[in-house]
C-alpha atoms as an extended CHARMM CRD file, in Angstrom:
* protein
*
       127  EXT
         1         1  MET       CA            -38.1500000000      -33.0370000000       -3.3980000000  PROA      1               0.0000000000
         2         2  ALA       CA            -40.9940000000      -31.5910000000       -5.4970000000  PROA      2               0.0000000000
         3         3  GLU       CA            -41.3430000000      -32.8260000000       -9.0600000000  PROA      3               0.0000000000
         4         4  LEU       CA            -43.2000000000      -31.9930000000      -12.2380000000  PROA      4               0.0000000000
         5         5  HSD       CA            -44.4290000000      -34.4890000000      -14.7220000000  PROA      5               0.0000000000
         6         6  VAL       CA            -43.0150000000      -33.9300000000      -18.1620000000  PROA      6               0.0000000000
         7         7  GLU       CA            -44.4390000000      -35.1520000000      -21.7070000000  PROA      7               0.0000000000
         8         8  LEU       CA            -42.2870000000      -34.4240000000      -24.6420000000  PROA      8               0.0000000000
         9         9  VAL       CA            -44.5140000000      -35.4560000000      -27.7090000000  PROA      9               0.0000000000
        10        10  ALA       CA            -43.5880000000      -34.8850000000      -31.4460000000  PROA      10              0.0000000000
        11        11  ALA       CA            -46.2610000000      -35.0690000000      -34.1140000000  PROA      11              0.0000000000
        12        12  ASP       CA            -45.4260000000      -38.7160000000      -34.6960000000  PROA      12              0.0000000000
        13        13  ARG       CA            -44.4530000000      -40.2350000000      -31.2790000000  PROA      13              0.0000000000
        14        14  LYS       CA            -44.0650000000      -39.7680000000      -27.6320000000  PROA      14              0.0000000000
        15        15  VAL       CA            -40.3750000000      -38.7000000000      -27.4000000000  PROA      15              0.0000000000
        16        16  TRP       CA            -39.8480000000      -38.7570000000      -23.5330000000  PROA      16              0.0000000000
        17        17  SER       CA            -41.9810000000      -38.7960000000      -20.5100000000  PROA      17              0.0000000000
        18        18  GLY       CA            -41.1010000000      -38.8470000000      -16.6700000000  PROA      18              0.0000000000
        19        19  GLU       CA            -40.5100000000      -36.8260000000      -13.6280000000  PROA      19              0.0000000000
        20        20  ALA       CA            -38.0920000000      -33.8140000000      -13.5170000000  PROA      20              0.0000000000
        21        21  SER       CA            -36.9870000000      -30.9490000000      -11.2580000000  PROA      21              0.0000000000
        22        22  LEU       CA            -36.2390000000      -28.3530000000      -14.0460000000  PROA      22              0.0000000000
        23        23  VAL       CA            -37.1110000000      -28.0690000000      -17.7230000000  PROA      23              0.0000000000
        24        24  VAL       CA            -35.4440000000      -25.2550000000      -19.8500000000  PROA      24              0.0000000000
        25        25  ALA       CA            -36.8280000000      -24.4350000000      -23.4230000000  PROA      25              0.0000000000
        26        26  ARG       CA            -36.8790000000      -21.4870000000      -25.7820000000  PROA      26              0.0000000000
        27        27  THR       CA            -40.1450000000      -19.8200000000      -26.4270000000  PROA      27              0.0000000000
        28        28  SER       CA            -41.1700000000      -16.9400000000      -28.6820000000  PROA      28              0.0000000000
        29        29  SER       CA            -40.6770000000      -14.6630000000      -25.5020000000  PROA      29              0.0000000000
        30        30  GLY       CA            -37.1790000000      -16.0810000000      -24.8950000000  PROA      30              0.0000000000
        31        31  ASP       CA            -35.6880000000      -18.9650000000      -22.7750000000  PROA      31              0.0000000000
        32        32  ILE       CA            -37.7260000000      -20.1430000000      -19.8550000000  PROA      32              0.0000000000
        33        33  GLY       CA            -37.1160000000      -22.5610000000      -17.0360000000  PROA      33              0.0000000000
        34        34  VAL       CA            -39.9940000000      -24.2910000000      -15.4220000000  PROA      34              0.0000000000
        35        35  MET       CA            -39.7620000000      -25.9140000000      -11.9830000000  PROA      35              0.0000000000
        36        36  PRO       CA            -42.3410000000      -27.5190000000       -9.7650000000  PROA      36              0.0000000000
        37        37  GLY       CA            -44.9290000000      -25.0190000000       -8.7040000000  PROA      37              0.0000000000
        38        38  HSD       CA            -44.2900000000      -22.5590000000      -11.6500000000  PROA      38              0.0000000000
        39        39  GLN       CA            -47.0660000000      -20.3720000000      -12.7310000000  PROA      39              0.0000000000
        40        40  PRO       CA            -49.4510000000      -21.8170000000      -15.4310000000  PROA      40              0.0000000000
        41        41  LEU       CA            -48.2830000000      -20.9790000000      -18.8320000000  PROA      41              0.0000000000
        42        42  LEU       CA            -48.9200000000      -21.4550000000      -22.5260000000  PROA      42              0.0000000000
        43        43  GLY       CA            -46.4260000000      -20.5000000000      -25.0920000000  PROA      43              0.0000000000
        44        44  VAL       CA            -45.0330000000      -21.1780000000      -28.5200000000  PROA      44              0.0000000000
        45        45  LEU       CA            -41.8570000000      -23.2530000000      -28.5740000000  PROA      45              0.0000000000
        46        46  GLU       CA            -38.9930000000      -21.8930000000      -30.9760000000  PROA      46              0.0000000000
        47        47  SER       CA            -36.6140000000      -24.2180000000      -32.4960000000  PROA      47              0.0000000000
        48        48  GLY       CA            -33.8520000000      -24.9450000000      -30.0650000000  PROA      48              0.0000000000
        49        49  PRO       CA            -32.5780000000      -27.4900000000      -27.3270000000  PROA      49              0.0000000000
        50        50  VAL       CA            -34.7610000000      -28.4620000000      -24.5420000000  PROA      50              0.0000000000
        51        51  THR       CA            -33.1330000000      -29.6310000000      -21.3460000000  PROA      51              0.0000000000
        52        52  ILE       CA            -34.8150000000      -31.7310000000      -18.9070000000  PROA      52              0.0000000000
        53        53  ARG       CA            -33.3780000000      -32.5330000000      -15.4080000000  PROA      53              0.0000000000
        54        54  SER       CA            -34.7410000000      -35.9780000000      -14.8650000000  PROA      54              0.0000000000
        55        55  THR       CA            -35.3630000000      -37.0970000000      -11.4080000000  PROA      55              0.0000000000
        56        56  GLU       CA            -36.6210000000      -40.7070000000      -12.0630000000  PROA      56              0.0000000000
        57        57  GLU       CA            -34.8860000000      -43.5480000000      -10.3200000000  PROA      57              0.0000000000
        58        58  GLY       CA            -32.6150000000      -45.2100000000      -12.9430000000  PROA      58              0.0000000000
        59        59  ARG       CA            -32.8390000000      -42.2080000000      -15.3020000000  PROA      59              0.0000000000
        60        60  GLU       CA            -31.6150000000      -39.4950000000      -13.2890000000  PROA      60              0.0000000000
        61        61  GLY       CA            -29.5060000000      -36.9110000000      -15.0400000000  PROA      61              0.0000000000
        62        62  THR       CA            -29.9590000000      -34.5040000000      -17.9650000000  PROA      62              0.0000000000
        63        63  VAL       CA            -32.0240000000      -35.3680000000      -21.0860000000  PROA      63              0.0000000000
        64        64  VAL       CA            -31.5630000000      -33.0120000000      -24.1820000000  PROA      64              0.0000000000
        65        65  ALA       CA            -33.6850000000      -32.9790000000      -27.1720000000  PROA      65              0.0000000000
        66        66  ALA       CA            -33.5280000000      -30.8440000000      -30.4250000000  PROA      66              0.0000000000
        67        67  VAL       CA            -37.1000000000      -29.3740000000      -30.6900000000  PROA      67              0.0000000000
        68        68  HSD       CA            -38.3870000000      -27.6840000000      -34.0030000000  PROA      68              0.0000000000
        69        69  GLY       CA            -41.2950000000      -25.7030000000      -33.2210000000  PROA      69              0.0000000000
        70        70  GLY       CA            -44.5320000000      -26.3620000000      -31.1860000000  PROA      70              0.0000000000
        71        71  PHE       CA            -46.2940000000      -25.3920000000      -27.8990000000  PROA      71              0.0000000000
        72        72  ILE       CA            -45.5500000000      -25.6400000000      -24.1310000000  PROA      72              0.0000000000
        73        73  SER       CA            -48.1200000000      -25.6950000000      -21.5970000000  PROA      73              0.0000000000
        74        74  PHE       CA            -47.8390000000      -25.9790000000      -17.8630000000  PROA      74              0.0000000000
        75        75  ALA       CA            -50.4930000000      -26.3210000000      -14.9860000000  PROA      75              0.0000000000
        76        76  ASP       CA            -50.6870000000      -28.3610000000      -11.8520000000  PROA      76              0.0000000000
        77        77  ASN       CA            -47.0830000000      -29.5890000000      -12.0630000000  PROA      77              0.0000000000
        78        78  GLN       CA            -47.7410000000      -31.1900000000      -15.5290000000  PROA      78              0.0000000000
        79        79  LEU       CA            -45.6180000000      -29.8240000000      -18.2620000000  PROA      79              0.0000000000
        80        80  SER       CA            -46.5060000000      -30.6190000000      -21.9420000000  PROA      80              0.0000000000
        81        81  LEU       CA            -44.0170000000      -29.8630000000      -24.8330000000  PROA      81              0.0000000000
        82        82  LEU       CA            -45.9070000000      -30.5850000000      -28.0270000000  PROA      82              0.0000000000
        83        83  ALA       CA            -43.2920000000      -30.3360000000      -30.7140000000  PROA      83              0.0000000000
        84        84  GLU       CA            -43.7090000000      -30.3940000000      -34.5690000000  PROA      84              0.0000000000
        85        85  VAL       CA            -40.4830000000      -32.2920000000      -34.5320000000  PROA      85              0.0000000000
        86        86  ALA       CA            -38.2410000000      -33.4630000000      -31.6140000000  PROA      86              0.0000000000
        87        87  GLU       CA            -35.1850000000      -35.6270000000      -31.3710000000  PROA      87              0.0000000000
        88        88  LEU       CA            -33.3220000000      -36.8210000000      -28.2870000000  PROA      88              0.0000000000
        89        89  VAL       CA            -29.5940000000      -36.1570000000      -28.5090000000  PROA      89              0.0000000000
        90        90  ASP       CA            -28.7730000000      -39.8710000000      -28.6050000000  PROA      90              0.0000000000
        91        91  GLU       CA            -30.9760000000      -40.2170000000      -31.6570000000  PROA      91              0.0000000000
        92        92  ILE       CA            -28.9080000000      -37.4940000000      -33.6250000000  PROA      92              0.0000000000
        93        93  ASP       CA            -26.2340000000      -38.5140000000      -36.1830000000  PROA      93              0.0000000000
        94        94  VAL       CA            -23.6480000000      -35.6650000000      -35.5560000000  PROA      94              0.0000000000
        95        95  GLN       CA            -21.9200000000      -36.3850000000      -38.8520000000  PROA      95              0.0000000000
        96        96  ARG       CA            -25.0620000000      -36.3770000000      -40.8780000000  PROA      96              0.0000000000
        97        97  ALA       CA            -26.2240000000      -33.1720000000      -39.2430000000  PROA      97              0.0000000000
        98        98  GLU       CA            -22.8780000000      -31.4920000000      -40.0440000000  PROA      98              0.0000000000
        99        99  ARG       CA            -23.2340000000      -32.6430000000      -43.6800000000  PROA      99              0.0000000000
       100       100  ALA       CA            -26.8000000000      -31.4240000000      -43.5860000000  PROA      100             0.0000000000
       101       101  LEU       CA            -25.6570000000      -27.8780000000      -42.4220000000  PROA      101             0.0000000000
       102       102  GLU       CA            -22.9790000000      -27.5710000000      -45.0420000000  PROA      102             0.0000000000
       103       103  ARG       CA            -25.4490000000      -28.5190000000      -47.7930000000  PROA      103             0.0000000000
       104       104  ALA       CA            -28.0540000000      -26.2690000000      -46.4560000000  PROA      104             0.0000000000
       105       105  LYS       CA            -25.7160000000      -23.3620000000      -46.4530000000  PROA      105             0.0000000000
       106       106  SER       CA            -24.5210000000      -24.0280000000      -49.9020000000  PROA      106             0.0000000000
       107       107  ASP       CA            -28.0170000000      -24.3140000000      -51.1800000000  PROA      107             0.0000000000
       108       108  ALA       CA            -29.0990000000      -21.2680000000      -49.1930000000  PROA      108             0.0000000000
       109       109  ASP       CA            -31.9000000000      -23.3710000000      -47.4980000000  PROA      109             0.0000000000
       110       110  ALA       CA            -32.5550000000      -21.3160000000      -44.4750000000  PROA      110             0.0000000000
       111       111  ALA       CA            -35.0180000000      -23.7750000000      -42.8300000000  PROA      111             0.0000000000
       112       112  ALA       CA            -32.7230000000      -26.9460000000      -43.4470000000  PROA      112             0.0000000000
       113       113  GLU       CA            -29.7900000000      -24.8240000000      -42.1470000000  PROA      113             0.0000000000
       114       114  ARG       CA            -31.9450000000      -24.0400000000      -38.9950000000  PROA      114             0.0000000000
       115       115  ARG       CA            -32.8820000000      -27.6090000000      -38.3810000000  PROA      115             0.0000000000
       116       116  ALA       CA            -29.2820000000      -28.8180000000      -38.7240000000  PROA      116             0.0000000000
       117       117  ASP       CA            -28.0890000000      -25.9990000000      -36.5160000000  PROA      117             0.0000000000
       118       118  VAL       CA            -30.5560000000      -26.9260000000      -33.7150000000  PROA      118             0.0000000000
       119       119  ARG       CA            -29.6280000000      -30.4570000000      -33.8060000000  PROA      119             0.0000000000
       120       120  LEU       CA            -25.9370000000      -29.5540000000      -33.4290000000  PROA      120             0.0000000000
       121       121  ARG       CA            -26.5810000000      -27.1040000000      -30.6450000000  PROA      121             0.0000000000
       122       122  ALA       CA            -28.6010000000      -29.7770000000      -28.7760000000  PROA      122             0.0000000000
       123       123  VAL       CA            -25.5460000000      -32.1590000000      -28.9780000000  PROA      123             0.0000000000
       124       124  THR       CA            -23.3720000000      -29.4870000000      -27.8420000000  PROA      124             0.0000000000
       125       125  ALA       CA            -25.5760000000      -28.5780000000      -24.8380000000  PROA      125             0.0000000000
       126       126  ALA       CA            -25.7440000000      -32.3260000000      -23.7970000000  PROA      126             0.0000000000
       127       127  ARG       CA            -21.9880000000      -32.4610000000      -23.3940000000  PROA      127             0.0000000000
């Protein structure tokens, strides 16, 4: 089976690295799915869930991360997701994200509301 190598990197750390058969992310042009052999691309990541279908032995399955802005690049079966902030779903405290969403709504803080919403959408996408 053909695979692509994926690197999901945030400004402060490497979040996930491995082999995958499919990655779905939101760009400024809309949602995109990248599979092995995809055309080279360079795009702007929008805030939203990123879904990675892992093919690594022992780690097979779906990996979901909440990504808050950045860039996506693909060439020669190497996919790089360079995010401003990225969190794997298992790192997200759902109750804390729900409280942050409510607080952001009451404070009319659109940026904080968007971040909390992305975290909760990523958790929902992983289910």
